[in-house]
mmCIF file with all atom_site columns, C-alpha atoms in Angstrom:
data_model
loop_
_atom_site.group_PDB
_atom_site.id
_atom_site.type_symbol
_atom_site.label_atom_id
_atom_site.label_alt_id
_atom_site.label_comp_id
_atom_site.label_asym_id
_atom_site.label_entity_id
_atom_site.label_seq_id
_atom_site.pdbx_PDB_ins_code
_atom_site.Cartn_x
_atom_site.Cartn_y
_atom_site.Cartn_z
_atom_site.occupancy
_atom_site.B_iso_or_equiv
_atom_site.pdbx_formal_charge
_atom_site.auth_seq_id
_atom_site.auth_comp_id
_atom_site.auth_asym_id
_atom_site.auth_atom_id
_atom_site.pdbx_PDB_model_num
ATOM 1   C CA . MET A 1 1   ? 122.394 59.347 26.988 1.00 0.00 ? 1   MET A CA 1
ATOM 2   C CA . ARG A 1 2   ? 122.748 61.410 23.824 1.00 0.00 ? 2   ARG A CA 1
ATOM 3   C CA . ILE A 1 3   ? 123.978 59.718 20.658 1.00 0.00 ? 3   ILE A CA 1
ATOM 4   C CA . LEU A 1 4   ? 125.286 61.096 17.386 1.00 0.00 ? 4   LEU A CA 1
ATOM 5   C CA . LEU A 1 5   ? 124.376 58.742 14.530 1.00 0.00 ? 5   LEU A CA 1
ATOM 6   C CA . LEU A 1 6   ? 126.329 59.290 11.302 1.00 0.00 ? 6   LEU A CA 1
ATOM 7   C CA . GLU A 1 7   ? 124.805 57.109 8.585  1.00 0.00 ? 7   GLU A CA 1
ATOM 8   C CA . ASP A 1 8   ? 124.357 58.046 4.918  1.00 0.00 ? 8   ASP A CA 1
ATOM 9   C CA . ASP A 1 9   ? 121.743 55.351 4.197  1.00 0.00 ? 9   ASP A CA 1
ATOM 10  C CA . ALA A 1 10  ? 118.620 57.374 5.022  1.00 0.00 ? 10  ALA A CA 1
ATOM 11  C CA . ASP A 1 11  ? 116.368 54.331 5.479  1.00 0.00 ? 11  ASP A CA 1
ATOM 12  C CA . LEU A 1 12  ? 118.804 52.593 7.810  1.00 0.00 ? 12  LEU A CA 1
ATOM 13  C CA . ALA A 1 13  ? 119.430 55.807 9.731  1.00 0.00 ? 13  ALA A CA 1
ATOM 14  C CA . GLU A 1 14  ? 115.708 56.292 10.283 1.00 0.00 ? 14  GLU A CA 1
ATOM 15  C CA . VAL A 1 15  ? 115.211 52.715 11.507 1.00 0.00 ? 15  VAL A CA 1
ATOM 16  C CA . VAL A 1 16  ? 118.200 52.846 13.865 1.00 0.00 ? 16  VAL A CA 1
ATOM 17  C CA . ALA A 1 17  ? 117.283 56.296 15.205 1.00 0.00 ? 17  ALA A CA 1
ATOM 18  C CA . LEU A 1 18  ? 113.689 55.245 15.876 1.00 0.00 ? 18  LEU A CA 1
ATOM 19  C CA . GLY A 1 19  ? 114.863 52.087 17.632 1.00 0.00 ? 19  GLY A CA 1
ATOM 20  C CA . LEU A 1 20  ? 117.283 54.017 19.800 1.00 0.00 ? 20  LEU A CA 1
ATOM 21  C CA . ARG A 1 21  ? 114.634 56.568 20.733 1.00 0.00 ? 21  ARG A CA 1
ATOM 22  C CA . ASP A 1 22  ? 112.280 53.730 21.630 1.00 0.00 ? 22  ASP A CA 1
ATOM 23  C CA . ALA A 1 23  ? 115.059 52.532 23.967 1.00 0.00 ? 23  ALA A CA 1
ATOM 24  C CA . CYS A 1 24  ? 115.041 56.011 25.598 1.00 0.00 ? 24  CYS A CA 1
ATOM 25  C CA . TYR A 1 25  ? 118.162 57.395 23.970 1.00 0.00 ? 25  TYR A CA 1
ATOM 26  C CA . ALA A 1 26  ? 118.348 60.921 22.568 1.00 0.00 ? 26  ALA A CA 1
ATOM 27  C CA . VAL A 1 27  ? 119.564 60.731 18.965 1.00 0.00 ? 27  VAL A CA 1
ATOM 28  C CA . ASP A 1 28  ? 120.799 63.271 16.422 1.00 0.00 ? 28  ASP A CA 1
ATOM 29  C CA . ALA A 1 29  ? 121.069 61.593 13.009 1.00 0.00 ? 29  ALA A CA 1
ATOM 30  C CA . VAL A 1 30  ? 123.102 63.042 10.119 1.00 0.00 ? 30  VAL A CA 1
ATOM 31  C CA . GLY A 1 31  ? 124.264 61.690 6.773  1.00 0.00 ? 31  GLY A CA 1
ATOM 32  C CA . THR A 1 32  ? 127.538 63.478 6.005  1.00 0.00 ? 32  THR A CA 1
ATOM 33  C CA . LEU A 1 33  ? 130.878 64.175 7.634  1.00 0.00 ? 33  LEU A CA 1
ATOM 34  C CA . ALA A 1 34  ? 130.268 67.910 7.327  1.00 0.00 ? 34  ALA A CA 1
ATOM 35  C CA . GLU A 1 35  ? 127.011 67.676 9.283  1.00 0.00 ? 35  GLU A CA 1
ATOM 36  C CA . ALA A 1 36  ? 128.611 65.490 11.928 1.00 0.00 ? 36  ALA A CA 1
ATOM 37  C CA . GLU A 1 37  ? 131.553 67.847 12.386 1.00 0.00 ? 37  GLU A CA 1
ATOM 38  C CA . GLU A 1 38  ? 129.207 70.820 12.698 1.00 0.00 ? 38  GLU A CA 1
ATOM 39  C CA . LEU A 1 39  ? 127.384 69.121 15.577 1.00 0.00 ? 39  LEU A CA 1
ATOM 40  C CA . LEU A 1 40  ? 130.609 67.929 17.199 1.00 0.00 ? 40  LEU A CA 1
ATOM 41  C CA . ARG A 1 41  ? 131.824 71.517 17.429 1.00 0.00 ? 41  ARG A CA 1
ATOM 42  C CA . THR A 1 42  ? 128.839 72.571 19.542 1.00 0.00 ? 42  THR A CA 1
ATOM 43  C CA . THR A 1 43  ? 127.361 69.504 21.239 1.00 0.00 ? 43  THR A CA 1
ATOM 44  C CA . ASP A 1 44  ? 128.621 67.047 23.856 1.00 0.00 ? 44  ASP A CA 1
ATOM 45  C CA . TYR A 1 45  ? 127.718 63.445 23.013 1.00 0.00 ? 45  TYR A CA 1
ATOM 46  C CA . ASP A 1 46  ? 127.933 60.368 25.185 1.00 0.00 ? 46  ASP A CA 1
ATOM 47  C CA . VAL A 1 47  ? 128.403 58.077 22.162 1.00 0.00 ? 47  VAL A CA 1
ATOM 48  C CA . ALA A 1 48  ? 129.043 58.660 18.464 1.00 0.00 ? 48  ALA A CA 1
ATOM 49  C CA . CYS A 1 49  ? 127.982 55.838 16.114 1.00 0.00 ? 49  CYS A CA 1
ATOM 50  C CA . LEU A 1 50  ? 129.916 56.484 12.924 1.00 0.00 ? 50  LEU A CA 1
ATOM 51  C CA . ASP A 1 51  ? 129.717 54.937 9.477  1.00 0.00 ? 51  ASP A CA 1
ATOM 52  C CA . LEU A 1 52  ? 132.940 54.922 7.442  1.00 0.00 ? 52  LEU A CA 1
ATOM 53  C CA . GLY A 1 53  ? 131.917 55.016 3.774  1.00 0.00 ? 53  GLY A CA 1
ATOM 54  C CA . LEU A 1 54  ? 130.308 58.453 3.422  1.00 0.00 ? 54  LEU A CA 1
ATOM 55  C CA . PRO A 1 55  ? 129.477 60.665 0.426  1.00 0.00 ? 55  PRO A CA 1
ATOM 56  C CA . ASP A 1 56  ? 131.928 63.405 1.460  1.00 0.00 ? 56  ASP A CA 1
ATOM 57  C CA . GLY A 1 57  ? 134.824 61.309 2.743  1.00 0.00 ? 57  GLY A CA 1
ATOM 58  C CA . ASP A 1 58  ? 135.982 58.466 4.948  1.00 0.00 ? 58  ASP A CA 1
ATOM 59  C CA . GLY A 1 59  ? 134.592 58.340 8.468  1.00 0.00 ? 59  GLY A CA 1
ATOM 60  C CA . LEU A 1 60  ? 137.865 56.840 9.659  1.00 0.00 ? 60  LEU A CA 1
ATOM 61  C CA . GLY A 1 61  ? 139.422 60.263 9.263  1.00 0.00 ? 61  GLY A CA 1
ATOM 62  C CA . LEU A 1 62  ? 136.830 61.740 11.602 1.00 0.00 ? 62  LEU A CA 1
ATOM 63  C CA . VAL A 1 63  ? 137.525 59.044 14.194 1.00 0.00 ? 63  VAL A CA 1
ATOM 64  C CA . ASP A 1 64  ? 141.199 60.006 14.059 1.00 0.00 ? 64  ASP A CA 1
ATOM 65  C CA . ARG A 1 65  ? 140.516 63.768 14.198 1.00 0.00 ? 65  ARG A CA 1
ATOM 66  C CA . LEU A 1 66  ? 138.388 63.394 17.307 1.00 0.00 ? 66  LEU A CA 1
ATOM 67  C CA . THR A 1 67  ? 141.560 62.722 19.281 1.00 0.00 ? 67  THR A CA 1
ATOM 68  C CA . ARG A 1 68  ? 143.601 65.521 17.683 1.00 0.00 ? 68  ARG A CA 1
ATOM 69  C CA . ASP A 1 69  ? 141.292 68.398 16.712 1.00 0.00 ? 69  ASP A CA 1
ATOM 70  C CA . ALA A 1 70  ? 140.680 70.656 19.724 1.00 0.00 ? 70  ALA A CA 1
ATOM 71  C CA . GLY A 1 71  ? 137.727 72.191 17.905 1.00 0.00 ? 71  GLY A CA 1
ATOM 72  C CA . LEU A 1 72  ? 135.805 68.916 18.016 1.00 0.00 ? 72  LEU A CA 1
ATOM 73  C CA . ARG A 1 73  ? 134.145 67.725 21.219 1.00 0.00 ? 73  ARG A CA 1
ATOM 74  C CA . ARG A 1 74  ? 135.110 64.087 21.472 1.00 0.00 ? 74  ARG A CA 1
ATOM 75  C CA . PRO A 1 75  ? 132.210 61.902 22.626 1.00 0.00 ? 75  PRO A CA 1
ATOM 76  C CA . ARG A 1 76  ? 132.832 59.753 25.687 1.00 0.00 ? 76  ARG A CA 1
ATOM 77  C CA . ARG A 1 77  ? 132.790 56.699 23.412 1.00 0.00 ? 77  ARG A CA 1
ATOM 78  C CA . VAL A 1 78  ? 132.980 56.056 19.664 1.00 0.00 ? 78  VAL A CA 1
ATOM 79  C CA . LEU A 1 79  ? 131.340 53.054 17.998 1.00 0.00 ? 79  LEU A CA 1
ATOM 80  C CA . VAL A 1 80  ? 132.059 52.359 14.332 1.00 0.00 ? 80  VAL A CA 1
ATOM 81  C CA . LEU A 1 81  ? 129.093 50.961 12.365 1.00 0.00 ? 81  LEU A CA 1
ATOM 82  C CA . THR A 1 82  ? 130.240 49.825 8.926  1.00 0.00 ? 82  THR A CA 1
ATOM 83  C CA . ALA A 1 83  ? 130.042 47.173 6.234  1.00 0.00 ? 83  ALA A CA 1
ATOM 84  C CA . ARG A 1 84  ? 133.844 46.902 6.187  1.00 0.00 ? 84  ARG A CA 1
ATOM 85  C CA . ASP A 1 85  ? 134.393 43.504 7.772  1.00 0.00 ? 85  ASP A CA 1
ATOM 86  C CA . ALA A 1 86  ? 138.040 42.674 7.100  1.00 0.00 ? 86  ALA A CA 1
ATOM 87  C CA . VAL A 1 87  ? 140.288 42.180 10.106 1.00 0.00 ? 87  VAL A CA 1
ATOM 88  C CA . GLY A 1 88  ? 142.537 44.979 8.831  1.00 0.00 ? 88  GLY A CA 1
ATOM 89  C CA . ASP A 1 89  ? 139.582 47.370 8.733  1.00 0.00 ? 89  ASP A CA 1
ATOM 90  C CA . ARG A 1 90  ? 138.679 46.530 12.327 1.00 0.00 ? 90  ARG A CA 1
ATOM 91  C CA . VAL A 1 91  ? 142.273 47.052 13.417 1.00 0.00 ? 91  VAL A CA 1
ATOM 92  C CA . ASP A 1 92  ? 142.428 50.392 11.606 1.00 0.00 ? 92  ASP A CA 1
ATOM 93  C CA . GLY A 1 93  ? 139.206 51.562 13.218 1.00 0.00 ? 93  GLY A CA 1
ATOM 94  C CA . LEU A 1 94  ? 140.254 50.635 16.739 1.00 0.00 ? 94  LEU A CA 1
ATOM 95  C CA . ASP A 1 95  ? 143.765 52.017 16.264 1.00 0.00 ? 95  ASP A CA 1
ATOM 96  C CA . ALA A 1 96  ? 142.294 55.296 14.993 1.00 0.00 ? 96  ALA A CA 1
ATOM 97  C CA . GLY A 1 97  ? 140.533 55.740 18.330 1.00 0.00 ? 97  GLY A CA 1
ATOM 98  C CA . ALA A 1 98  ? 137.217 53.885 18.165 1.00 0.00 ? 98  ALA A CA 1
ATOM 99  C CA . ASP A 1 99  ? 136.109 52.117 21.343 1.00 0.00 ? 99  ASP A CA 1
ATOM 100 C CA . ASP A 1 100 ? 134.119 49.429 19.520 1.00 0.00 ? 100 ASP A CA 1
ATOM 101 C CA . TYR A 1 101 ? 133.467 48.187 15.996 1.00 0.00 ? 101 TYR A CA 1
ATOM 102 C CA . LEU A 1 102 ? 130.209 46.641 14.757 1.00 0.00 ? 102 LEU A CA 1
ATOM 103 C CA . VAL A 1 103 ? 129.842 45.236 11.243 1.00 0.00 ? 103 VAL A CA 1
ATOM 104 C CA . LYS A 1 104 ? 126.688 45.631 9.156  1.00 0.00 ? 104 LYS A CA 1
ATOM 105 C CA . PRO A 1 105 ? 124.300 43.981 8.906  1.00 0.00 ? 105 PRO A CA 1
ATOM 106 C CA . PHE A 1 106 ? 123.832 43.718 12.652 1.00 0.00 ? 106 PHE A CA 1
ATOM 107 C CA . HIS A 1 107 ? 121.031 42.730 14.983 1.00 0.00 ? 107 HIS A CA 1
ATOM 108 C CA . PHE A 1 108 ? 119.597 45.762 16.747 1.00 0.00 ? 108 PHE A CA 1
ATOM 109 C CA . ALA A 1 109 ? 119.693 43.930 20.079 1.00 0.00 ? 109 ALA A CA 1
ATOM 110 C CA . GLU A 1 110 ? 123.470 43.640 19.719 1.00 0.00 ? 110 GLU A CA 1
ATOM 111 C CA . LEU A 1 111 ? 123.789 47.375 19.067 1.00 0.00 ? 111 LEU A CA 1
ATOM 112 C CA . LEU A 1 112 ? 121.835 48.092 22.260 1.00 0.00 ? 112 LEU A CA 1
ATOM 113 C CA . ALA A 1 113 ? 123.998 45.647 24.211 1.00 0.00 ? 113 ALA A CA 1
ATOM 114 C CA . ARG A 1 114 ? 127.176 47.308 22.945 1.00 0.00 ? 114 ARG A CA 1
ATOM 115 C CA . LEU A 1 115 ? 125.853 50.748 23.898 1.00 0.00 ? 115 LEU A CA 1
ATOM 116 C CA . ARG A 1 116 ? 125.124 49.489 27.409 1.00 0.00 ? 116 ARG A CA 1
ATOM 117 C CA . ALA A 1 117 ? 128.627 48.019 27.604 1.00 0.00 ? 117 ALA A CA 1
ATOM 118 C CA . LEU A 1 118 ? 130.171 51.317 26.474 1.00 0.00 ? 118 LEU A CA 1
ATOM 119 C CA . ALA A 1 119 ? 128.183 53.177 29.121 1.00 0.00 ? 119 ALA A CA 1
ATOM 120 C CA . ARG A 1 120 ? 129.411 50.790 31.819 1.00 0.00 ? 120 ARG A CA 1
ATOM 121 C CA . ARG A 1 121 ? 132.974 51.222 30.617 1.00 0.00 ? 121 ARG A CA 1
ATOM 122 C CA . SER A 1 122 ? 132.674 55.008 30.744 1.00 0.00 ? 122 SER A CA 1
ATOM 123 C CA . GLU A 1 123 ? 131.210 55.147 34.228 1.00 0.00 ? 123 GLU A CA 1
ATOM 124 C CA . GLY A 1 124 ? 132.708 52.065 35.878 1.00 0.00 ? 124 GLY A CA 1
ATOM 125 C CA . GLN A 1 125 ? 129.251 50.646 36.653 1.00 0.00 ? 125 GLN A CA 1
ATOM 126 C CA . GLY A 1 126 ? 127.939 47.097 36.752 1.00 0.00 ? 126 GLY A CA 1
ATOM 127 C CA . SER A 1 127 ? 125.222 45.748 34.481 1.00 0.00 ? 127 SER A CA 1
ATOM 128 C CA . VAL A 1 128 ? 122.542 46.757 37.031 1.00 0.00 ? 128 VAL A CA 1
ATOM 129 C CA . LEU A 1 129 ? 122.790 50.293 38.407 1.00 0.00 ? 129 LEU A CA 1
ATOM 130 C CA . ARG A 1 130 ? 122.144 50.798 42.133 1.00 0.00 ? 130 ARG A CA 1
ATOM 131 C CA . VAL A 1 131 ? 122.124 53.971 44.188 1.00 0.00 ? 131 VAL A CA 1
ATOM 132 C CA . GLY A 1 132 ? 120.807 53.428 47.682 1.00 0.00 ? 132 GLY A CA 1
ATOM 133 C CA . ASP A 1 133 ? 117.512 51.576 47.342 1.00 0.00 ? 133 ASP A CA 1
ATOM 134 C CA . VAL A 1 134 ? 116.995 52.684 43.729 1.00 0.00 ? 134 VAL A CA 1
ATOM 135 C CA . GLU A 1 135 ? 117.814 50.062 41.099 1.00 0.00 ? 135 GLU A CA 1
ATOM 136 C CA . LEU A 1 136 ? 117.816 50.379 37.316 1.00 0.00 ? 136 LEU A CA 1
ATOM 137 C CA . ASP A 1 137 ? 118.427 47.541 34.858 1.00 0.00 ? 137 ASP A CA 1
ATOM 138 C CA . PRO A 1 138 ? 119.257 48.994 31.397 1.00 0.00 ? 138 PRO A CA 1
ATOM 139 C CA . ALA A 1 139 ? 119.020 45.586 29.695 1.00 0.00 ? 139 ALA A CA 1
ATOM 140 C CA . ALA A 1 140 ? 115.607 44.714 31.119 1.00 0.00 ? 140 ALA A CA 1
ATOM 141 C CA . HIS A 1 141 ? 114.539 48.362 30.895 1.00 0.00 ? 141 HIS A CA 1
ATOM 142 C CA . THR A 1 142 ? 113.165 48.335 34.439 1.00 0.00 ? 142 THR A CA 1
ATOM 143 C CA . ALA A 1 143 ? 113.494 50.595 37.462 1.00 0.00 ? 143 ALA A CA 1
ATOM 144 C CA . ARG A 1 144 ? 112.638 49.873 41.093 1.00 0.00 ? 144 ARG A CA 1
ATOM 145 C CA . ARG A 1 145 ? 112.789 51.540 44.457 1.00 0.00 ? 145 ARG A CA 1
ATOM 146 C CA . ALA A 1 146 ? 112.906 49.434 47.605 1.00 0.00 ? 146 ALA A CA 1
ATOM 147 C CA . GLY A 1 147 ? 111.908 46.449 45.447 1.00 0.00 ? 147 GLY A CA 1
ATOM 148 C CA . ALA A 1 148 ? 108.793 48.129 44.038 1.00 0.00 ? 148 ALA A CA 1
ATOM 149 C CA . ASP A 1 149 ? 108.521 48.647 40.289 1.00 0.00 ? 149 ASP A CA 1
ATOM 150 C CA . LEU A 1 150 ? 108.460 52.237 39.054 1.00 0.00 ? 150 LEU A CA 1
ATOM 151 C CA . ALA A 1 151 ? 106.051 52.998 36.204 1.00 0.00 ? 151 ALA A CA 1
ATOM 152 C CA . LEU A 1 152 ? 108.121 55.543 34.276 1.00 0.00 ? 152 LEU A CA 1
ATOM 153 C CA . THR A 1 153 ? 107.556 57.199 30.923 1.00 0.00 ? 153 THR A CA 1
ATOM 154 C CA . ALA A 1 154 ? 110.347 56.976 28.349 1.00 0.00 ? 154 ALA A CA 1
ATOM 155 C CA . ARG A 1 155 ? 111.640 60.447 29.217 1.00 0.00 ? 155 ARG A CA 1
ATOM 156 C CA . GLU A 1 156 ? 111.456 59.832 32.967 1.00 0.00 ? 156 GLU A CA 1
ATOM 157 C CA . TYR A 1 157 ? 113.361 56.579 32.524 1.00 0.00 ? 157 TYR A CA 1
ATOM 158 C CA . ALA A 1 158 ? 116.028 58.266 30.382 1.00 0.00 ? 158 ALA A CA 1
ATOM 159 C CA . LEU A 1 159 ? 116.425 61.015 32.976 1.00 0.00 ? 159 LEU A CA 1
ATOM 160 C CA . LEU A 1 160 ? 116.753 58.556 35.851 1.00 0.00 ? 160 LEU A CA 1
ATOM 161 C CA . ARG A 1 161 ? 119.254 56.468 33.861 1.00 0.00 ? 161 ARG A CA 1
ATOM 162 C CA . TYR A 1 162 ? 121.434 59.530 33.289 1.00 0.00 ? 162 TYR A CA 1
ATOM 163 C CA . PHE A 1 163 ? 121.381 60.332 37.015 1.00 0.00 ? 163 PHE A CA 1
ATOM 164 C CA . MET A 1 164 ? 122.133 56.699 37.887 1.00 0.00 ? 164 MET A CA 1
ATOM 165 C CA . TYR A 1 165 ? 125.272 56.707 35.734 1.00 0.00 ? 165 TYR A CA 1
ATOM 166 C CA . ARG A 1 166 ? 126.460 59.809 37.614 1.00 0.00 ? 166 ARG A CA 1
ATOM 167 C CA . PRO A 1 167 ? 125.564 59.380 41.292 1.00 0.00 ? 167 PRO A CA 1
ATOM 168 C CA . GLY A 1 168 ? 126.743 62.198 43.495 1.00 0.00 ? 168 GLY A CA 1
ATOM 169 C CA . GLU A 1 169 ? 127.513 64.526 40.579 1.00 0.00 ? 169 GLU A CA 1
ATOM 170 C CA . VAL A 1 170 ? 125.839 67.921 40.397 1.00 0.00 ? 170 VAL A CA 1
ATOM 171 C CA . LEU A 1 171 ? 124.048 68.145 37.051 1.00 0.00 ? 171 LEU A CA 1
ATOM 172 C CA . SER A 1 172 ? 122.653 71.425 35.771 1.00 0.00 ? 172 SER A CA 1
ATOM 173 C CA . ALA A 1 173 ? 119.402 71.715 33.843 1.00 0.00 ? 173 ALA A CA 1
ATOM 174 C CA . GLU A 1 174 ? 121.550 72.432 30.787 1.00 0.00 ? 174 GLU A CA 1
ATOM 175 C CA . ASP A 1 175 ? 123.510 69.186 31.360 1.00 0.00 ? 175 ASP A CA 1
ATOM 176 C CA . LEU A 1 176 ? 120.278 67.208 31.506 1.00 0.00 ? 176 LEU A CA 1
ATOM 177 C CA . LEU A 1 177 ? 118.842 68.924 28.446 1.00 0.00 ? 177 LEU A CA 1
ATOM 178 C CA . GLU A 1 178 ? 122.075 68.281 26.534 1.00 0.00 ? 178 GLU A CA 1
ATOM 179 C CA . HIS A 1 179 ? 122.252 64.553 27.274 1.00 0.00 ? 179 HIS A CA 1
ATOM 180 C CA . VAL A 1 180 ? 118.663 63.354 27.745 1.00 0.00 ? 180 VAL A CA 1
ATOM 181 C CA . TRP A 1 181 ? 116.915 65.453 25.105 1.00 0.00 ? 181 TRP A CA 1
ATOM 182 C CA . ASP A 1 182 ? 117.919 65.539 21.428 1.00 0.00 ? 182 ASP A CA 1
ATOM 183 C CA . ALA A 1 183 ? 117.781 68.287 18.803 1.00 0.00 ? 183 ALA A CA 1
ATOM 184 C CA . ASN A 1 184 ? 114.053 67.765 18.265 1.00 0.00 ? 184 ASN A CA 1
ATOM 185 C CA . ALA A 1 185 ? 113.177 68.375 21.908 1.00 0.00 ? 185 ALA A CA 1
ATOM 186 C CA . ASP A 1 186 ? 111.629 71.415 23.528 1.00 0.00 ? 186 ASP A CA 1
ATOM 187 C CA . PRO A 1 187 ? 114.558 73.841 23.882 1.00 0.00 ? 187 PRO A CA 1
ATOM 188 C CA . PHE A 1 188 ? 113.279 75.357 27.122 1.00 0.00 ? 188 PHE A CA 1
ATOM 189 C CA . THR A 1 189 ? 114.727 74.009 30.340 1.00 0.00 ? 189 THR A CA 1
ATOM 190 C CA . ALA A 1 190 ? 111.272 74.223 31.919 1.00 0.00 ? 190 ALA A CA 1
ATOM 191 C CA . SER A 1 191 ? 110.648 70.843 30.276 1.00 0.00 ? 191 SER A CA 1
ATOM 192 C CA . VAL A 1 192 ? 113.484 69.457 32.382 1.00 0.00 ? 192 VAL A CA 1
ATOM 193 C CA . ARG A 1 193 ? 111.854 70.747 35.554 1.00 0.00 ? 193 ARG A CA 1
ATOM 194 C CA . VAL A 1 194 ? 108.477 69.285 34.586 1.00 0.00 ? 194 VAL A CA 1
ATOM 195 C CA . ILE A 1 195 ? 109.840 65.779 33.880 1.00 0.00 ? 195 ILE A CA 1
ATOM 196 C CA . LEU A 1 196 ? 112.099 65.939 36.923 1.00 0.00 ? 196 LEU A CA 1
ATOM 197 C CA . SER A 1 197 ? 109.156 66.844 39.142 1.00 0.00 ? 197 SER A CA 1
ATOM 198 C CA . ARG A 1 198 ? 107.202 63.845 37.848 1.00 0.00 ? 198 ARG A CA 1
ATOM 199 C CA . LEU A 1 199 ? 110.186 61.549 38.329 1.00 0.00 ? 199 LEU A CA 1
ATOM 200 C CA . ARG A 1 200 ? 110.683 62.719 41.910 1.00 0.00 ? 200 ARG A CA 1
ATOM 201 C CA . ARG A 1 201 ? 107.029 62.135 42.681 1.00 0.00 ? 201 ARG A CA 1
ATOM 202 C CA . LYS A 1 202 ? 107.236 58.573 41.364 1.00 0.00 ? 202 LYS A CA 1
ATOM 203 C CA . LEU A 1 203 ? 110.453 57.895 43.282 1.00 0.00 ? 203 LEU A CA 1
ATOM 204 C CA . GLY A 1 204 ? 108.655 58.857 46.488 1.00 0.00 ? 204 GLY A CA 1
ATOM 205 C CA . ASP A 1 205 ? 110.078 59.649 49.916 1.00 0.00 ? 205 ASP A CA 1
ATOM 206 C CA . PRO A 1 206 ? 112.600 60.185 51.245 1.00 0.00 ? 206 PRO A CA 1
ATOM 207 C CA . PRO A 1 207 ? 113.814 62.215 48.242 1.00 0.00 ? 207 PRO A CA 1
ATOM 208 C CA . VAL A 1 208 ? 116.905 60.931 46.430 1.00 0.00 ? 208 VAL A CA 1
ATOM 209 C CA . ILE A 1 209 ? 117.236 63.750 43.888 1.00 0.00 ? 209 ILE A CA 1
ATOM 210 C CA . THR A 1 210 ? 118.138 66.976 45.651 1.00 0.00 ? 210 THR A CA 1
ATOM 211 C CA . THR A 1 211 ? 118.168 70.521 44.299 1.00 0.00 ? 211 THR A CA 1
ATOM 212 C CA . LEU A 1 212 ? 121.159 72.789 44.784 1.00 0.00 ? 212 LEU A CA 1
ATOM 213 C CA . THR A 1 213 ? 119.635 76.208 44.253 1.00 0.00 ? 213 THR A CA 1
ATOM 214 C CA . GLY A 1 214 ? 121.184 78.037 41.336 1.00 0.00 ? 214 GLY A CA 1
ATOM 215 C CA . VAL A 1 215 ? 123.519 75.108 40.564 1.00 0.00 ? 215 VAL A CA 1
ATOM 216 C CA . GLY A 1 216 ? 121.600 71.981 39.604 1.00 0.00 ? 216 GLY A CA 1
ATOM 217 C CA . TYR A 1 217 ? 120.495 68.571 40.825 1.00 0.00 ? 217 TYR A CA 1
ATOM 218 C CA . ARG A 1 218 ? 122.161 65.571 42.436 1.00 0.00 ? 218 ARG A CA 1
ATOM 219 C CA . LEU A 1 219 ? 121.184 61.933 42.874 1.00 0.00 ? 219 LEU A CA 1
ATOM 220 C CA . GLU A 1 220 ? 122.291 60.493 46.196 1.00 0.00 ? 220 GLU A CA 1
ATOM 221 C CA . ALA A 1 221 ? 121.425 57.520 48.360 1.00 0.00 ? 221 ALA A CA 1
ATOM 222 C CA . ALA A 1 222 ? 118.506 58.258 50.650 1.00 0.00 ? 222 ALA A CA 1
ATOM 223 C CA . PRO A 1 223 ? 119.446 58.490 54.348 1.00 0.00 ? 223 PRO A CA 1
#
């Protein structure tokens, strides 16, 4: 899952971005509306976490424009992160188009829980993801196949989680690079193939991730 984090407090942005990356999310962090809009014109995000009080304007305007400006790629979900805690502010944020609203200061565990809830809402999944005999628990950060624990690296786990949210969909290498890797990652899709090969080896037989030559990859229940 790739996240856009718009936060003008550099220290807070660094802490939140590091925590999210430790939880196997890909994160692009920016501090101004202009930077956020530049990314939103070229990059597809699963979630945007947006502050409201910013040095170059009000983030609420960006939340509203995401539903009206065809030049902006609206993330699947929008989460407002702000110090504005009045009921009216919450109502304004949700009415502008946000999917959730979290007031600062917040516990990081709650932010992670809300991100998991937004992912479930987007994909219609339960709290534990299951495809065939593969099971992934985003809250416990565990993955199993046929009841056996899988020892996955952070990138392997993030890749499997993205597949698990989209069972049966054909995902290109570019799709995977866009949503599982962030702007600091190796830009060559060969890195996708390397991590995918390792993940397949750990998942074992029979294979559950199939290759459609020239098209992409698909996660499906093993026969």
